[in-house]
Short mmCIF file of C-alpha atoms and ligand atoms in Angstrom, two decimals:
data_model
loop_
_atom_site.label_atom_id
_atom_site.label_comp_id
_atom_site.label_asym_id
_atom_site.label_seq_id
_atom_site.Cartn_x
_atom_site.Cartn_y
_atom_site.Cartn_z
CA MET A 189 11.29 -12.28 -6.13
CA LYS A 190 8.96 -13.15 -8.99
CA HIS A 191 5.86 -11.24 -8.08
CA LEU A 192 4.72 -8.62 -5.55
CA LEU A 193 1.55 -10.41 -4.03
CA LYS A 194 2.15 -9.71 -0.69
CA LEU A 195 4.77 -8.26 1.64
CA GLN A 196 5.06 -11.05 3.47
CA ASP A 197 6.10 -13.15 0.61
CA LEU A 198 9.11 -10.80 0.55
CA SER A 199 12.40 -10.97 2.67
CA ARG A 200 13.96 -8.12 4.55
CA ARG A 201 16.69 -7.96 2.27
CA GLU A 202 14.26 -7.84 -0.73
CA ILE A 203 12.40 -5.07 0.83
CA THR A 204 15.69 -3.14 1.52
CA GLU A 205 16.80 -3.55 -1.90
CA ILE A 206 13.51 -2.18 -3.34
CA LEU A 207 13.87 0.69 -1.16
CA ASP A 208 17.49 1.36 -1.93
CA LEU A 209 16.64 1.20 -5.76
CA ALA A 210 13.82 3.52 -5.03
CA ASP A 211 16.21 6.24 -3.38
CA GLN A 212 18.36 6.16 -6.33
CA LEU A 213 15.54 6.26 -9.12
CA LYS A 214 13.98 9.23 -7.02
CA TYR A 215 17.54 11.10 -7.27
CA GLU A 216 17.96 10.41 -10.95
CA LYS A 217 14.73 11.73 -11.78
CA LYS A 218 15.42 15.01 -9.61
CA ASN A 219 18.29 15.52 -11.16
CA GLY A 220 17.59 14.62 -15.28
CA ILE A 221 19.28 11.74 -15.33
CA ALA A 222 17.13 9.44 -17.53
CA HIS A 223 16.91 5.53 -16.63
CA PRO A 224 14.89 3.51 -19.53
CA HIS A 225 15.72 0.44 -17.60
CA LEU A 226 12.20 -0.87 -19.27
CA ALA A 227 12.68 0.17 -22.78
CA GLY A 228 10.04 -1.76 -25.26
CA LYS A 229 8.48 -3.37 -22.07
CA THR A 230 4.52 -3.16 -21.50
CA LEU A 231 2.40 -3.52 -17.99
CA GLY A 232 -1.25 -4.17 -18.36
CA MET A 233 -2.83 -2.53 -15.52
CA ILE A 234 -6.51 -4.33 -14.40
CA PHE A 235 -8.72 -1.97 -12.39
CA GLN A 236 -11.84 -3.53 -10.79
CA LYS A 237 -11.81 -0.56 -8.47
CA SER A 238 -11.24 3.40 -8.63
CA SER A 239 -7.88 4.60 -8.06
CA THR A 240 -6.21 8.27 -8.39
CA ARG A 241 -2.36 7.33 -7.40
CA THR A 242 -1.90 4.26 -8.50
CA ARG A 243 -3.58 4.13 -11.95
CA VAL A 244 -1.37 7.58 -12.53
CA SER A 245 1.88 6.47 -10.77
CA PHE A 246 2.30 3.12 -12.56
CA GLU A 247 1.31 4.80 -15.73
CA VAL A 248 3.70 7.67 -15.57
CA GLY A 249 6.45 5.34 -14.10
CA MET A 250 6.38 2.91 -16.82
CA TYR A 251 6.93 5.74 -19.28
CA GLN A 252 9.68 7.44 -17.14
CA LEU A 253 11.26 3.70 -17.43
CA GLY A 254 11.16 3.71 -21.05
CA GLY A 255 8.12 1.52 -21.49
CA SER A 256 4.33 1.79 -21.98
CA ALA A 257 1.39 1.01 -19.97
CA LEU A 258 -1.96 -0.32 -20.93
CA PHE A 259 -5.25 0.69 -18.67
CA LEU A 260 -7.47 -2.53 -19.00
CA SER A 261 -10.83 -1.70 -17.24
CA PRO A 262 -13.08 -4.62 -16.71
CA ARG A 263 -15.75 -3.27 -18.63
CA ASP A 264 -13.51 -3.93 -21.97
CA LEU A 265 -12.08 -6.97 -20.79
CA GLN A 266 -14.04 -10.44 -21.42
CA ILE A 267 -13.45 -10.67 -17.58
CA GLY A 268 -16.23 -8.36 -17.41
CA ARG A 269 -18.46 -11.09 -19.03
CA GLY A 270 -17.01 -14.35 -16.99
CA GLU A 271 -13.80 -15.40 -18.83
CA PRO A 272 -11.87 -17.11 -16.13
CA ILE A 273 -8.82 -15.29 -14.65
CA GLN A 274 -6.95 -18.68 -15.16
CA ASP A 275 -7.22 -18.19 -19.29
CA THR A 276 -7.08 -14.22 -19.10
CA ALA A 277 -3.58 -15.05 -17.02
CA ARG A 278 -2.39 -17.15 -20.08
CA VAL A 279 -3.59 -14.97 -22.75
CA LEU A 280 -2.10 -11.62 -21.40
CA SER A 281 1.20 -13.57 -20.69
CA ARG A 282 1.83 -13.76 -24.54
CA TYR A 283 1.28 -10.02 -24.99
CA LEU A 284 2.73 -8.03 -21.85
CA ASP A 285 5.94 -8.11 -19.42
CA GLY A 286 3.65 -7.85 -16.50
CA ILE A 287 0.40 -7.01 -14.74
CA MET A 288 -0.60 -4.83 -11.82
CA ILE A 289 -4.04 -5.62 -10.51
CA ARG A 290 -6.22 -4.07 -8.43
CA THR A 291 -9.12 -5.81 -7.56
CA PHE A 292 -11.48 -7.45 -4.38
CA GLU A 293 -10.32 -11.06 -3.69
CA GLN A 294 -6.57 -11.98 -2.83
CA ALA A 295 -7.10 -15.39 -4.36
CA GLU A 296 -7.60 -13.64 -7.87
CA VAL A 297 -4.31 -12.05 -7.57
CA GLU A 298 -2.78 -15.22 -6.41
CA ALA A 299 -4.40 -16.92 -9.36
CA LEU A 300 -3.17 -14.49 -11.74
CA ALA A 301 0.66 -15.24 -10.65
CA GLU A 302 -0.40 -19.40 -10.56
CA TYR A 303 -1.57 -19.18 -14.20
CA GLY A 304 0.35 -16.70 -16.01
CA SER A 305 4.21 -16.90 -16.69
CA ILE A 306 4.79 -13.02 -16.28
CA PRO A 307 5.35 -10.93 -12.90
CA ILE A 308 1.80 -10.00 -11.32
CA ILE A 309 1.91 -6.64 -8.87
CA ASN A 310 -1.00 -6.48 -6.09
CA GLY A 311 -2.32 -2.98 -6.59
CA LEU A 312 -4.69 -3.62 -3.74
CA THR A 313 -7.14 -6.28 -2.68
CA ASP A 314 -9.41 -6.27 0.13
CA TYR A 315 -6.56 -8.31 1.79
CA ALA A 316 -3.33 -5.94 1.21
CA HIS A 317 -1.97 -2.88 -0.23
CA PRO A 318 1.89 -3.77 -0.48
CA CYS A 319 2.90 -1.16 -3.21
CA GLN A 320 1.15 1.59 -0.75
CA VAL A 321 3.66 0.16 1.99
CA LEU A 322 6.77 0.14 0.12
CA ALA A 323 6.29 4.30 -0.37
CA ASP A 324 5.35 4.40 2.98
CA LEU A 325 8.55 2.70 4.16
CA MET A 326 10.47 4.54 1.71
CA THR A 327 8.99 7.85 3.54
CA ILE A 328 9.53 6.46 6.88
CA ARG A 329 13.39 6.19 5.92
CA GLU A 330 13.61 9.84 4.40
CA TYR A 331 12.23 11.47 7.46
CA LYS A 332 13.68 9.10 10.18
CA GLY A 333 16.61 7.65 8.61
CA ARG A 334 15.69 4.30 9.53
CA THR A 335 13.10 1.76 10.53
CA ASP A 336 14.47 -0.26 13.04
CA GLY A 337 13.46 0.27 16.79
CA LEU A 338 10.65 2.95 15.60
CA LYS A 339 7.02 2.46 16.59
CA LEU A 340 4.34 2.83 14.04
CA CYS A 341 0.59 3.07 15.44
CA PHE A 342 -2.45 2.48 13.06
CA VAL A 343 -5.58 3.81 13.87
CA GLY A 344 -8.53 2.68 12.25
CA ASP A 345 -9.95 -0.38 10.25
CA GLY A 346 -7.88 -3.58 10.15
CA ASN A 347 -7.96 -3.59 6.52
CA ASN A 348 -5.78 -4.00 3.65
CA MET A 349 -3.63 -1.26 4.92
CA ALA A 350 -3.34 -2.56 8.42
CA ASN A 351 -2.53 -5.73 7.01
CA SER A 352 0.33 -4.68 4.65
CA LEU A 353 1.40 -2.04 7.39
CA ILE A 354 1.91 -5.00 9.52
CA ALA A 355 3.69 -7.12 7.34
CA GLY A 356 5.90 -4.37 6.24
CA GLY A 357 6.62 -2.87 9.82
CA ILE A 358 7.26 -6.39 11.27
CA LEU A 359 9.93 -7.14 8.63
CA MET A 360 11.70 -3.77 8.48
CA GLY A 361 12.24 -3.95 12.51
CA MET A 362 9.36 -1.61 13.49
CA GLU A 363 6.89 -1.96 16.75
CA VAL A 364 3.43 -2.06 15.30
CA ALA A 365 0.38 -1.23 17.55
CA ILE A 366 -2.98 -1.36 15.99
CA ALA A 367 -6.02 0.31 17.47
CA CYS A 368 -9.29 -0.73 16.15
CA PRO A 369 -12.92 -1.04 17.59
CA LYS A 370 -13.85 -4.79 18.60
CA GLY A 371 -14.80 -6.62 15.25
CA TYR A 372 -12.70 -4.99 13.08
CA GLU A 373 -9.47 -6.50 13.44
CA PRO A 374 -6.80 -7.18 11.00
CA ASP A 375 -6.40 -10.81 9.69
CA THR A 376 -5.81 -13.17 12.42
CA ALA A 377 -3.16 -15.53 10.89
CA LEU A 378 -1.23 -12.52 10.15
CA MET A 379 -1.67 -10.96 13.74
CA ALA A 380 -0.17 -14.35 14.98
CA TRP A 381 2.48 -14.06 12.74
CA ALA A 382 3.29 -10.52 13.59
CA ARG A 383 3.11 -11.78 17.42
CA GLU A 384 5.83 -14.40 16.78
CA ASN A 385 8.23 -12.42 14.70
CA GLY A 386 8.51 -8.88 16.50
CA LYS A 387 6.56 -6.45 18.74
CA PHE A 388 3.14 -6.14 18.00
CA THR A 389 -0.25 -5.10 19.89
CA CYS A 390 -3.71 -4.79 18.75
CA THR A 391 -5.99 -2.75 21.15
CA GLU A 392 -9.45 -0.98 21.37
CA ASP A 393 -7.49 1.74 23.02
CA VAL A 394 -6.26 4.55 20.94
CA ILE A 395 -4.31 6.36 23.66
CA SER A 396 -2.42 3.55 24.59
CA ALA A 397 -1.54 2.15 21.12
CA ALA A 398 -0.25 5.75 20.30
CA ARG A 399 1.80 6.44 23.07
CA ASP A 400 5.30 7.28 22.23
CA ALA A 401 4.59 6.45 18.69
CA ASP A 402 7.27 7.63 15.75
CA VAL A 403 4.63 7.23 12.90
CA LEU A 404 0.87 7.73 13.20
CA TYR A 405 -1.17 6.09 10.24
CA THR A 406 -4.56 6.09 9.54
CA ASP A 407 -7.17 5.23 6.73
CA VAL A 408 -10.97 5.47 5.75
CA TRP A 409 -13.39 3.76 8.00
CA ALA A 410 -15.07 2.30 4.76
CA SER A 411 -13.10 0.91 1.86
CA MET A 412 -14.05 0.52 -1.70
CA GLY A 413 -16.40 -2.23 -1.81
CA GLN A 414 -18.10 -1.36 1.56
CA GLU A 415 -20.11 1.53 0.54
CA ASP A 416 -23.19 -0.33 2.14
CA GLU A 417 -21.62 -0.43 5.52
CA LYS A 418 -20.96 3.43 5.40
CA ALA A 419 -23.65 4.16 8.42
CA ILE A 420 -22.69 1.32 10.74
CA ARG A 421 -19.10 1.69 10.05
CA GLU A 422 -19.19 5.48 10.86
CA ALA A 423 -20.95 4.37 14.56
CA ALA A 424 -18.51 1.81 15.06
CA PHE A 425 -15.50 4.17 14.61
CA GLN A 426 -16.37 6.80 16.81
CA GLY A 427 -13.17 7.93 18.41
CA TYR A 428 -11.00 6.12 16.05
CA GLN A 429 -9.22 9.13 14.63
CA ILE A 430 -5.98 10.88 14.64
CA ASN A 431 -6.47 14.22 16.45
CA ASP A 432 -4.66 16.59 19.02
CA ASP A 433 -5.54 14.20 21.94
CA VAL A 434 -3.57 11.38 19.94
CA MET A 435 -0.74 13.44 18.74
CA ALA A 436 -0.25 14.77 22.49
CA VAL A 437 0.48 10.84 23.76
CA ALA A 438 2.82 10.56 20.69
CA ARG A 439 6.48 11.10 20.28
CA ALA A 440 6.87 14.94 20.12
CA ASP A 441 8.59 14.52 16.61
CA ALA A 442 5.82 11.86 15.08
CA MET A 443 5.16 11.86 11.62
CA VAL A 444 1.54 11.35 10.43
CA MET A 445 0.74 9.12 7.35
CA HIS A 446 -2.45 8.42 5.20
CA CYS A 447 -2.29 6.25 2.27
CA LEU A 448 -5.24 8.70 0.85
CA PRO A 449 -8.00 9.27 -0.03
CA ALA A 450 -8.82 10.86 3.01
CA HIS A 451 -12.13 11.69 4.98
CA ARG A 452 -11.28 15.00 7.05
CA ASP A 453 -13.22 14.91 10.22
CA GLU A 454 -13.70 11.13 10.30
CA GLU A 455 -10.26 9.15 10.47
CA ILE A 456 -8.41 12.24 10.91
CA THR A 457 -8.63 15.88 11.85
CA ALA A 458 -8.53 18.69 9.31
CA LYS A 459 -6.12 20.50 11.68
CA VAL A 460 -3.62 17.39 11.83
CA PHE A 461 -3.70 16.55 8.38
CA GLU A 462 -2.82 20.00 7.15
CA ALA A 463 -0.14 20.07 9.94
CA HIS A 464 1.23 16.95 8.36
CA ALA A 465 0.57 17.56 4.75
CA ASN A 466 4.16 17.56 3.57
CA GLU A 467 4.70 14.03 5.12
CA ILE A 468 1.36 12.95 3.42
CA PHE A 469 1.78 14.22 -0.04
CA ASP A 470 5.95 13.16 0.08
CA GLU A 471 4.55 9.67 0.91
CA ALA A 472 1.78 9.92 -2.07
CA GLU A 473 4.89 11.01 -4.12
CA ASN A 474 6.88 8.21 -3.33
CA ARG A 475 4.22 5.56 -4.91
CA LEU A 476 6.21 6.77 -7.94
CA HIS A 477 9.40 6.02 -7.03
CA ALA A 478 8.82 2.91 -4.84
CA GLN A 479 6.69 1.28 -7.65
CA LYS A 480 9.29 2.07 -10.32
CA ALA A 481 11.66 0.24 -8.45
CA VAL A 482 9.56 -2.52 -8.09
CA LEU A 483 8.77 -2.86 -11.74
CA VAL A 484 12.67 -2.72 -12.72
CA LYS A 485 13.06 -5.34 -10.24
CA LEU A 486 10.30 -7.53 -11.52
CA MET A 487 10.42 -6.86 -15.19
CA LYS A 488 13.99 -5.88 -16.32
N1 CP B 1254 -3.36 5.36 -1.51
C1 CP B 1254 -4.03 4.77 -2.73
O1 CP B 1254 -3.80 3.67 -3.28
O2 CP B 1254 -4.88 5.38 -3.83
P1 CP B 1254 -5.79 5.49 -4.97
O3 CP B 1254 -6.69 4.45 -4.60
O4 CP B 1254 -5.73 6.69 -5.57
O5 CP B 1254 -4.51 4.71 -5.95
N1 NVA B 1255 -8.76 0.68 2.55
C1 NVA B 1255 -8.67 1.86 1.30
C2 NVA B 1255 -7.58 1.99 1.00
C3 NVA B 1255 -7.56 3.17 -0.52
C4 NVA B 1255 -6.08 3.29 -0.89
C5 NVA B 1255 -9.88 0.98 0.24
O1 NVA B 1255 -9.33 -0.12 0.02
O2 NVA B 1255 -10.46 1.60 -0.01
#
């Protein structure tokens, strides 16, 4: 594994190795055992969109691993004035040991990897959010002890989260059911891959998708960069919500997950969110541990 661009680039074995290492690093951190695997190494972090979790967990993760992290905003970089990503990649490769990038186009992340000579980590694009789903899989293993045979239901937009959950869920032996309004389906090629490689469905019917689910997952109706579509999306997504009716058809011990930030009483009711706050904030914490495992795998 040279980069983390999207989950379908990884094998089940590679994902399992990351999750096992993440469990170990979490244990070591909780027990005061230092793990300076990346002493002297520097991660550059390019953010073209806002972030709370990704920014803080990557920066803190690098410090805990004995290295350092540089926050690079497009306002400061020449990228913001039009310097091509291909040139930026080749220059930054001479200074840094790895780059984490959050941006719009998946192609930009792929170009960084193609032209640079250091590991590139996708910290979210419009297409994928692999770091989040590694933390999600880690959390599912913590709560359920396994991923194989579990049913994961995602309710909402067929966005970056849906795409990465499909890839990660199918690779880890889960059944994946997506419920989304017509016109907001996940990536077509990825859905075809999922149908060939596992148990996958995509429907407009939330209740049928959620039936017997072990894990219920949702995300915002309008993602970063879609602020102009907010009103149209609010209308289109009415009913695409994790609420008591949805919980009633899922398994009695179903987990509820959300990548955050959450919009209460839009994609999830405040009641369901608070009832499952433990899972949701363990999931947020696990961003730190899962990403530290990715950093060690790629940069050590
Ligand atoms: N879930 C997630 O990536 O959060 P941030 O946008 O705050 O980084
Ligand atoms: N789909 C959301 C995820 C945020 C972590 C977005 O792209 O804004």
